[in-house]
Amino acid sequence: MHSLGETRSSNQRDHLLHTPDTFVRAALPGMVLGEAVVHISPAGGAGFTQYTAELQPQGCLGTTSAQRFVYVMEGNVTVALQGNLHTLAAGGFAYLSAGVAHTVAATVAARLAVIEKPYQPLPGASAPTARIGQESEATPTPLMGDPDLVVRGLLPGDLGFDFAVNTMTYQPGAALSMVEVHVMEHGLLMLEGGGIYRLSDRWYPVRAGDFIWMGPYCPQWFGALGKVPAKYLIYKDWNRHPLP
Ligand code: UGY
Ligand code: MN
């Protein structure tokens, strides 16, 4: 059915809601048997790039000189890293430090969340090394003591890391306890469920499959609706002084 020009997608100065009906696919340089939906990039005002990679069997990502974080949403991939092969299924992730040689190849059709960011070194802090992990092994921590809203940090918090990636899971009816306004930006992929996202002075219905970018200082709040938990994967830059 023709949408007659309607969509929930919205591109504002300090935020973007990118819904699947508006996704445009294209291969990125070096990608084989795959396409990317680039959700946000410096062209959209962000300090990082986030895309969904859709790989066919034997498809692979191209190379990057930036740090890369890969989270498997569907299917299986093999990550070749420092002489080892790691098989990742849904919930598996890889942090690939800037400049580390690696390949990410699909064994069956796969959908991946890919975040890339130039590394910002910090004097006195060692640059992080590459690592492989599984979301289910990350410790669930209630946010501000709320057992119905748990955060799983996928990367260590030490100062070597200049960004964080977490999952946040809200039981139906759970909500952020405050409207946040902060210098860090976010890239957010709704993985499960849905609810209402406040971004700046607008309130959006959101559901699994949607992407949101929040720029620095974008007022933000989320409340989960429906009968199943809402879960999202969220990036933020951190651990660096705001003065360049
Ligand atoms: O980490 C965060 O800033 C997170 N609580 N923000 C969000 O969920 N919009
Ligand atoms: Mn936030």
Coordinates of C-alpha atoms and ligand atoms in Angstrom, one line a residue:
M1 CA 0.0 0.0 0.0
H2 CA 1.4 3.4 -0.9
S3 CA 2.2 5.4 2.2
L4 CA 1.0 8.7 0.6
G5 CA 4.1 10.4 1.9
E6 CA 3.6 9.5 5.6
T7 CA 6.3 8.2 7.8
R8 CA 7.3 8.2 11.5
S9 CA 10.9 9.1 10.4
S10 CA 11.9 12.6 11.5
N11 CA 15.1 14.5 11.0
Q12 CA 15.6 17.4 13.5
R13 CA 18.6 19.6 14.4
D14 CA 19.4 17.6 17.5
H15 CA 17.9 14.2 16.8
L16 CA 16.9 11.7 14.1
L17 CA 14.2 9.0 14.2
H18 CA 14.9 6.6 11.3
T19 CA 12.2 4.0 10.7
P20 CA 12.5 0.9 8.5
D21 CA 10.0 2.2 5.8
T22 CA 12.6 4.9 5.0
F23 CA 15.7 2.8 4.9
V24 CA 17.8 3.0 1.7
R25 CA 20.4 0.2 1.1
A26 CA 23.8 0.5 -0.6
A27 CA 27.0 -1.4 -0.4
L28 CA 29.9 0.4 1.4
P29 CA 33.4 0.2 -0.1
G30 CA 34.9 -3.3 0.4
M31 CA 31.6 -4.9 1.4
V32 CA 31.0 -8.2 -0.3
L33 CA 27.6 -9.7 -0.8
G34 CA 26.0 -7.2 1.5
E35 CA 24.4 -3.8 1.9
A36 CA 24.4 -1.2 4.6
V37 CA 21.6 1.1 5.9
V38 CA 23.6 4.1 7.2
H39 CA 21.6 5.4 10.0
I40 CA 23.8 8.3 11.1
S41 CA 27.2 9.7 10.2
P42 CA 29.2 12.9 10.3
A43 CA 27.0 14.1 7.3
G44 CA 24.0 13.9 9.7
G45 CA 25.8 15.8 12.5
A46 CA 27.3 12.9 14.5
G47 CA 30.8 12.2 15.7
F48 CA 30.5 8.6 14.7
T49 CA 28.9 6.4 12.1
Q50 CA 26.3 3.7 12.7
Y51 CA 24.9 1.3 10.1
T52 CA 23.0 -1.9 9.9
A53 CA 24.9 -4.4 7.7
E54 CA 22.8 -7.0 5.9
L55 CA 25.1 -9.7 4.7
Q56 CA 24.3 -12.7 2.6
P57 CA 26.0 -16.1 3.3
Q58 CA 29.8 -15.5 2.6
G59 CA 29.2 -11.8 2.6
C60 CA 31.7 -9.6 4.6
L61 CA 32.3 -6.1 5.8
G62 CA 35.0 -3.9 4.3
T63 CA 37.9 -2.5 6.2
T64 CA 38.1 0.6 8.4
S65 CA 40.9 2.6 10.1
A66 CA 38.5 3.6 12.8
Q67 CA 37.5 1.6 15.9
R68 CA 34.7 -0.7 15.0
F69 CA 32.0 -2.3 17.2
V70 CA 29.9 -5.1 15.8
Y71 CA 26.7 -6.5 17.4
V72 CA 24.9 -9.5 15.9
M73 CA 21.2 -9.1 15.6
E74 CA 20.4 -12.1 13.4
G75 CA 22.3 -14.9 11.8
N76 CA 26.0 -15.9 12.4
V77 CA 29.3 -14.3 11.6
T78 CA 32.9 -15.4 11.9
V79 CA 35.3 -12.8 13.1
A80 CA 39.0 -13.4 12.2
L81 CA 41.2 -11.6 14.6
Q82 CA 44.9 -12.0 15.6
G83 CA 45.1 -15.5 14.2
N84 CA 41.8 -16.8 15.9
L85 CA 38.4 -17.4 14.4
H86 CA 35.4 -16.4 16.6
T87 CA 31.8 -17.5 15.7
L88 CA 29.2 -15.0 16.9
A89 CA 25.5 -15.6 17.0
A90 CA 22.7 -13.2 18.1
G91 CA 23.8 -11.2 21.1
G92 CA 27.5 -11.8 20.3
F93 CA 29.7 -8.7 19.7
A94 CA 33.2 -7.7 18.8
Y95 CA 35.2 -4.6 19.7
L96 CA 37.9 -4.1 17.1
S97 CA 40.4 -1.4 18.1
A98 CA 41.6 1.2 15.6
G99 CA 43.9 -0.3 13.1
V100 CA 43.6 -4.0 14.2
A101 CA 43.5 -6.3 11.2
H102 CA 40.3 -8.3 11.1
T103 CA 37.5 -9.7 8.9
V104 CA 33.8 -10.1 9.7
A105 CA 32.1 -12.6 7.4
A106 CA 28.6 -14.1 7.5
T107 CA 28.3 -17.9 7.6
V108 CA 24.5 -17.6 7.0
A109 CA 22.5 -14.5 6.3
A110 CA 23.2 -12.0 9.0
R111 CA 22.1 -8.6 10.3
L112 CA 24.7 -6.6 12.2
A113 CA 24.7 -3.3 14.1
V114 CA 28.0 -1.6 13.2
I115 CA 29.4 1.4 15.0
E116 CA 32.6 3.1 13.8
K117 CA 34.4 6.0 15.5
P118 CA 37.9 7.4 15.1
Y119 CA 39.8 6.8 18.3
Q120 CA 40.5 9.7 20.6
P121 CA 43.7 8.9 22.6
L122 CA 44.0 10.1 26.2
P123 CA 47.5 10.8 27.6
G124 CA 48.2 8.3 30.4
A125 CA 45.5 5.8 29.3
S126 CA 46.3 2.8 27.3
A127 CA 44.4 2.3 24.1
P128 CA 42.0 -0.7 24.4
T129 CA 42.7 -4.0 22.8
A130 CA 40.2 -5.9 20.7
R131 CA 37.7 -8.2 22.4
I132 CA 34.9 -10.6 21.7
G133 CA 31.9 -10.9 24.0
Q134 CA 28.3 -12.1 24.5
E135 CA 25.5 -9.8 25.8
S136 CA 24.0 -12.5 28.0
E137 CA 27.3 -12.7 29.9
A138 CA 27.2 -9.0 30.8
T139 CA 26.1 -8.2 34.3
P140 CA 22.5 -6.7 34.5
T141 CA 22.6 -3.6 36.6
P142 CA 19.4 -1.8 37.7
L143 CA 19.4 1.8 36.6
M144 CA 19.1 4.1 39.6
G145 CA 17.9 1.2 41.7
D146 CA 15.0 0.3 39.4
P147 CA 14.8 -3.5 39.0
D148 CA 12.5 -3.1 36.0
L149 CA 15.1 -1.2 34.0
V150 CA 18.4 -3.0 33.6
V151 CA 21.6 -1.9 31.9
R152 CA 24.2 -4.3 30.5
G153 CA 27.5 -2.7 29.7
L154 CA 29.2 -4.5 26.8
L155 CA 32.6 -2.7 27.1
P156 CA 34.7 -2.0 30.1
G157 CA 34.4 1.5 31.6
D158 CA 38.1 2.3 31.9
L159 CA 39.5 5.5 30.5
G160 CA 41.1 3.8 27.5
F161 CA 37.6 3.5 25.9
D162 CA 36.2 6.6 24.4
F163 CA 32.8 5.2 23.9
A164 CA 30.4 2.8 25.6
V165 CA 27.8 0.4 24.2
N166 CA 25.1 -0.9 26.5
T167 CA 21.8 -2.7 26.2
M168 CA 18.9 -1.4 28.3
T169 CA 15.9 -3.6 29.0
Y170 CA 12.6 -2.1 30.3
Q171 CA 9.8 -4.2 31.7
P172 CA 6.4 -3.0 30.4
G173 CA 5.5 0.3 32.1
A174 CA 9.1 1.0 33.2
A175 CA 10.6 4.4 32.2
L176 CA 13.7 6.5 32.6
S177 CA 13.3 8.2 36.0
M178 CA 14.3 11.6 34.6
V179 CA 14.5 13.5 31.3
E180 CA 18.3 13.4 30.5
V181 CA 20.1 16.3 28.9
H182 CA 23.8 15.6 28.5
V183 CA 26.8 16.4 26.3
M184 CA 27.2 12.8 25.1
E185 CA 25.4 11.8 21.9
H186 CA 23.7 8.5 21.4
G187 CA 23.1 6.0 18.6
L188 CA 20.2 3.7 19.6
L189 CA 18.7 0.7 17.9
M190 CA 15.4 -0.7 19.2
L191 CA 15.9 -4.4 19.4
E192 CA 12.6 -5.5 21.0
G193 CA 9.2 -4.1 22.1
G194 CA 8.4 -0.5 22.0
G195 CA 7.2 2.6 23.8
I196 CA 7.3 6.4 23.7
Y197 CA 10.6 8.2 23.1
R198 CA 10.7 11.9 24.1
L199 CA 13.4 13.6 21.9
S200 CA 13.8 17.4 22.4
D201 CA 10.2 18.8 22.5
R202 CA 8.6 15.9 20.6
W203 CA 7.2 12.5 21.7
Y204 CA 7.5 9.6 19.2
P205 CA 6.0 6.1 19.3
V206 CA 8.9 3.7 18.6
R207 CA 9.2 0.0 18.1
A208 CA 11.8 -2.8 17.3
G209 CA 13.6 -2.0 14.1
D210 CA 13.7 1.8 14.6
F211 CA 17.0 3.7 15.0
I212 CA 17.4 7.0 16.9
W213 CA 20.3 9.5 17.0
M214 CA 20.4 11.9 19.8
G215 CA 22.9 14.8 19.5
P216 CA 24.6 16.5 22.4
Y217 CA 22.1 18.0 24.9
C218 CA 19.1 16.5 23.2
P219 CA 16.5 16.2 26.0
Q220 CA 15.6 12.5 26.1
W221 CA 13.2 10.2 28.0
F222 CA 11.7 6.7 27.3
G223 CA 8.8 4.8 28.7
A224 CA 8.1 1.2 27.7
L225 CA 4.5 0.3 26.5
G226 CA 2.9 -3.0 25.6
K227 CA 3.0 -6.5 27.0
V228 CA 6.6 -7.4 26.3
P229 CA 9.8 -5.8 27.5
A230 CA 11.4 -3.1 25.4
K231 CA 15.1 -3.4 24.7
Y232 CA 17.6 -1.2 23.0
L233 CA 21.3 -1.1 22.1
I234 CA 22.7 2.3 22.9
Y235 CA 26.1 3.9 22.0
K236 CA 27.5 6.9 23.8
D237 CA 30.8 8.8 23.6
W238 CA 32.3 9.3 27.0
N239 CA 35.5 9.4 29.1
R240 CA 36.9 12.4 27.2
H241 CA 37.0 16.1 28.2
P242 CA 34.4 18.1 26.2
L243 CA 37.1 20.6 25.1
P244 CA 38.8 19.1 21.9
Ligands
UGY1 O1 23.4 6.1 29.2 C1 22.5 7.0 29.0 O2 22.7 8.2 28.8 C2 21.0 6.5 28.8 N1 20.4 6.4 30.1 N2 20.3 7.3 27.9 C3 19.1 6.9 27.3 O3 18.6 5.8 27.6 N3 18.5 7.7 26.5
MN2 MN 21.3 9.3 27.7

